[in-house]
Short mmCIF file of C-alpha atoms and ligand atoms in Angstrom, two decimals:
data_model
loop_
_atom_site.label_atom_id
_atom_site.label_comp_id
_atom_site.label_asym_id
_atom_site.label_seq_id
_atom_site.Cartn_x
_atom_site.Cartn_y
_atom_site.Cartn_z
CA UNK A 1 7.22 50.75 -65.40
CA UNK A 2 5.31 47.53 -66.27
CA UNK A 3 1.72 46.93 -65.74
CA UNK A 4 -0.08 47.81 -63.15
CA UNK A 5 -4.18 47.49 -61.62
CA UNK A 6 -6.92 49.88 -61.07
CA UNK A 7 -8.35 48.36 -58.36
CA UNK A 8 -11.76 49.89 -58.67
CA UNK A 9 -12.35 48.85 -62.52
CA UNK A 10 -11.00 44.81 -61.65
CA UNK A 11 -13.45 42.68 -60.69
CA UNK A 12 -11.27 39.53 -59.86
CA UNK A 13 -12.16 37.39 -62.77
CA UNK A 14 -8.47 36.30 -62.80
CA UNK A 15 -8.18 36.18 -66.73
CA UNK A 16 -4.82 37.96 -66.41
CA UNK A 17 -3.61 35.71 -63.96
CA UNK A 18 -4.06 32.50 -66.54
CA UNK A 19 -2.66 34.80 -69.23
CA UNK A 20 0.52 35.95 -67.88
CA UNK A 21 3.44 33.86 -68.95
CA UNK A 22 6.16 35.28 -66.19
CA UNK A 23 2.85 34.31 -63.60
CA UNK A 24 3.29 37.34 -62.14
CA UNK A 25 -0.48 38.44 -62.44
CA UNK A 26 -2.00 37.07 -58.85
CA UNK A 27 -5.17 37.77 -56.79
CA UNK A 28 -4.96 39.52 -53.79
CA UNK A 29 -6.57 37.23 -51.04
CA UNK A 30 -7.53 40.23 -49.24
CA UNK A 31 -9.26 42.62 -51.82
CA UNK A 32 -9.95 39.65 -54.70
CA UNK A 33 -8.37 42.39 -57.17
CA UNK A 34 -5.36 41.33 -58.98
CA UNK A 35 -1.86 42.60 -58.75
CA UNK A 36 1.47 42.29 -60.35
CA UNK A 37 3.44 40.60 -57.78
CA UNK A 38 6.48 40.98 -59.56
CA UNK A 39 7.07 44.12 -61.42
CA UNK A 40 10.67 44.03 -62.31
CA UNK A 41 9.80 40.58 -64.08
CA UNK A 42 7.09 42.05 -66.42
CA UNK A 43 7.91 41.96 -70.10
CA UNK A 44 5.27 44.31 -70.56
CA UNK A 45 4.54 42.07 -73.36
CA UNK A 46 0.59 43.13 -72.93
CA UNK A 47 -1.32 39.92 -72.91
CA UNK A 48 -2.86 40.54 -69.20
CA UNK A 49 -4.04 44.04 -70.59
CA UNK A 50 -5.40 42.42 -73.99
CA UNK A 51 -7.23 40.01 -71.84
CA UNK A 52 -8.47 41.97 -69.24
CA UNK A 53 -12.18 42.76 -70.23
CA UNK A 54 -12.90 45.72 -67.60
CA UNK A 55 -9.90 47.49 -69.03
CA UNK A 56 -8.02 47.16 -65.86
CA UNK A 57 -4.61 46.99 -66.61
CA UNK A 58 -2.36 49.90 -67.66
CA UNK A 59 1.12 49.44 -69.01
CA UNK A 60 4.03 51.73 -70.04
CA UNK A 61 5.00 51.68 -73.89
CA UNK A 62 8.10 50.47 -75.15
CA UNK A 63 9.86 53.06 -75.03
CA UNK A 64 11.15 53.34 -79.04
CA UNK A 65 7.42 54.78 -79.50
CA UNK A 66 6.25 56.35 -76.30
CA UNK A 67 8.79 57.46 -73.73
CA UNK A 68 8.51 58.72 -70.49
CA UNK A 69 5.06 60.57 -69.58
CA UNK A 70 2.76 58.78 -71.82
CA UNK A 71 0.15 56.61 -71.37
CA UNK A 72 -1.41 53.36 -73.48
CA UNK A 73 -4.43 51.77 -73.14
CA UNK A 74 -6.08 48.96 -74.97
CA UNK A 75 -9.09 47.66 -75.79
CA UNK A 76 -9.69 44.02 -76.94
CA UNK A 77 -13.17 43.84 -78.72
CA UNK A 78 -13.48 40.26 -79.44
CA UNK A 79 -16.68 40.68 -81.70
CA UNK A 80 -15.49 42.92 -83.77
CA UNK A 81 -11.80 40.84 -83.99
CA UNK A 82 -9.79 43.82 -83.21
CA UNK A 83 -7.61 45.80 -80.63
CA UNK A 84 -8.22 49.09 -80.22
CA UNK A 85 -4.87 51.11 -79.08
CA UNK A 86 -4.84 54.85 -77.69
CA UNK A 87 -1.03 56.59 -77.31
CA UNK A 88 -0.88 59.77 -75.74
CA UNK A 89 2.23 60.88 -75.99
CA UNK A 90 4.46 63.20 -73.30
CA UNK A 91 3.74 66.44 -75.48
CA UNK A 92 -0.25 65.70 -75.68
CA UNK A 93 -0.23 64.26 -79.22
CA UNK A 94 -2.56 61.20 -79.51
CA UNK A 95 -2.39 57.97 -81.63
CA UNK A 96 -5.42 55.91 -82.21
CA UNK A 97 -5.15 52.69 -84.02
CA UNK A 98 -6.81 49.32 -84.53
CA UNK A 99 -5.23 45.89 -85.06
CA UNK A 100 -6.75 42.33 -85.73
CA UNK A 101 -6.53 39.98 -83.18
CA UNK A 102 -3.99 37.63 -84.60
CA UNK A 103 -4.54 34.88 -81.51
CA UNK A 104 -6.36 31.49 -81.50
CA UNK A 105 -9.42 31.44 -79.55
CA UNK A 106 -9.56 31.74 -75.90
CA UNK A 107 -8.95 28.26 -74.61
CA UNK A 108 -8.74 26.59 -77.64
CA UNK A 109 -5.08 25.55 -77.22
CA UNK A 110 -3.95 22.29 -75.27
CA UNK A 111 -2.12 22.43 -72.09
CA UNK A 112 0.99 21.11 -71.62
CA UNK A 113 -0.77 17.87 -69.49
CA UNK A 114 -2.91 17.01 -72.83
CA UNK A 115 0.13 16.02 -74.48
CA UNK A 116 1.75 12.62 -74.88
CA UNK A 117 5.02 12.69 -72.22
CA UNK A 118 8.61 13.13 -74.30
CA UNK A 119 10.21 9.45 -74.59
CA UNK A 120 13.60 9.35 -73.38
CA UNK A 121 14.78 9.71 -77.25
CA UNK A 122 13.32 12.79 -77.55
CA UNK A 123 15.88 14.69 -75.11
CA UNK A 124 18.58 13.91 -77.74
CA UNK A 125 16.62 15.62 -80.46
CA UNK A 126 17.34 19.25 -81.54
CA UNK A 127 13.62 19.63 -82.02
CA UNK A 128 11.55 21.20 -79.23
CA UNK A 129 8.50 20.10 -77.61
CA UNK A 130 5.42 20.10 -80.50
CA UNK A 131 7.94 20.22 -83.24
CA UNK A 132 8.14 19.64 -86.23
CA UNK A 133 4.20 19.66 -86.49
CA UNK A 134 4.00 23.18 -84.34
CA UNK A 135 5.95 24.58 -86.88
CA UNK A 136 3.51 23.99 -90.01
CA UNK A 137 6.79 23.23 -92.23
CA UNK A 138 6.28 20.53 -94.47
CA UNK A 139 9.14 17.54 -93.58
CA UNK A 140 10.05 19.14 -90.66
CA UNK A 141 12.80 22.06 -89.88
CA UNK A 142 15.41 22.73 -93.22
CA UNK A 143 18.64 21.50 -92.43
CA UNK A 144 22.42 21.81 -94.22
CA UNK A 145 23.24 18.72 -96.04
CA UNK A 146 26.82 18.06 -96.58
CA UNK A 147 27.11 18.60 -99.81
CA UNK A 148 26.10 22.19 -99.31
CA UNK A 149 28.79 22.95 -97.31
CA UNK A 150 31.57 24.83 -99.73
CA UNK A 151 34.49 22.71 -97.47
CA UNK A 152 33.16 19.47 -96.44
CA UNK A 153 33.32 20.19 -92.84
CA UNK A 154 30.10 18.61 -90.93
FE1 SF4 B 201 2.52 39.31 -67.39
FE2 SF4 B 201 2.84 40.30 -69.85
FE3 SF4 B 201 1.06 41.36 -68.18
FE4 SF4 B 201 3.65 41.71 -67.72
S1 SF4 B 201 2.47 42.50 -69.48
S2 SF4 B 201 2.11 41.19 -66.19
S3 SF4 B 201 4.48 39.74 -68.39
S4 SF4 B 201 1.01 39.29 -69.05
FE1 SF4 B 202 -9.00 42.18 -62.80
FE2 SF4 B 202 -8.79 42.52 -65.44
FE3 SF4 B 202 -7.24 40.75 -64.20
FE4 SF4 B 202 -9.88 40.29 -64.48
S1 SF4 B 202 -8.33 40.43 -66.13
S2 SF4 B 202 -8.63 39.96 -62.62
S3 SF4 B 202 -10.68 42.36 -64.28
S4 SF4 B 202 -7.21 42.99 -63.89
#
């Protein structure tokens, strides 16, 4: 089961919705509360329910830690840096936990549009878009030089 919305704790500020990388997370234009459109494309990957401050969102586990019959909820509390995480378990055991927020800022990353368009010899490079400085390597990505190749072949 991947995330879903109680309606009565969302207020519509649509935080989810610019969160969600599968954009699944719309706004009803009905009831202004959001809603997963797409359920069977959720990676349950939790960003929507990190970012949602009324603690809207629920989503099921994976289900290595917390199978069937549990519940998860989280609370982001940006102040204090941390995520807050409560697993209840199927047999009534709890977990409570806290982790740091490991994430840049809200908004402080550039959108795809702030960035220079790839020139045409970019498509022939094995590097992907923002790389090599994206990947805070020094001299770019490691790669096999001939000579350390035991028979030669390139
Ligand atoms: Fe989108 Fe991730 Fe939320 Fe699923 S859990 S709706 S993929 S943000
Ligand atoms: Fe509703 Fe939370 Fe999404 Fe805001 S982030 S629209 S409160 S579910």
């Amino acid at each position: 089961m991947p995330t879903f919305v109680y309606m009565t704790r969302c207020d519509g500020c649509g935080h989810c919705v610019d969160i969600c990388p599968s954009d699944i997370m719309h706004i009803d234009k009905t009831y202004r509360r959001a809603l997963n459109i797409e359920p069977n494309m959720c990676w349950e990957c939790y960003s929507c329910v990190k970012a949602c401050p009324q603690q809207a969102i629920d989503c099921r586990g994976y289900a290595d830690f917390a199978p069937l019959g549990h519940s998860v909820r989280a609370l982001r509390e940006e102040k204090k840096g941390t995520i807050s995480w409560k697993i209840k378990f199927r047999d009534g055991r709890e977990k409570n936990f806290e982790s740091p927020i490991r994430t840049t800022p809200w908004g402080s990353i550039k959108g795809p549009a702030e960035y220079a368009a790839p020139r045409p010899a970019d498509f022939a490079n094995q590097e992907l878009a923002h790389e090599p400085d994206a990947l805070n390597i020094e001299g770019g990505l490691p790669a096999l030089r001939r000579n350390q190749l035991k028979q030669g072949v390139v």
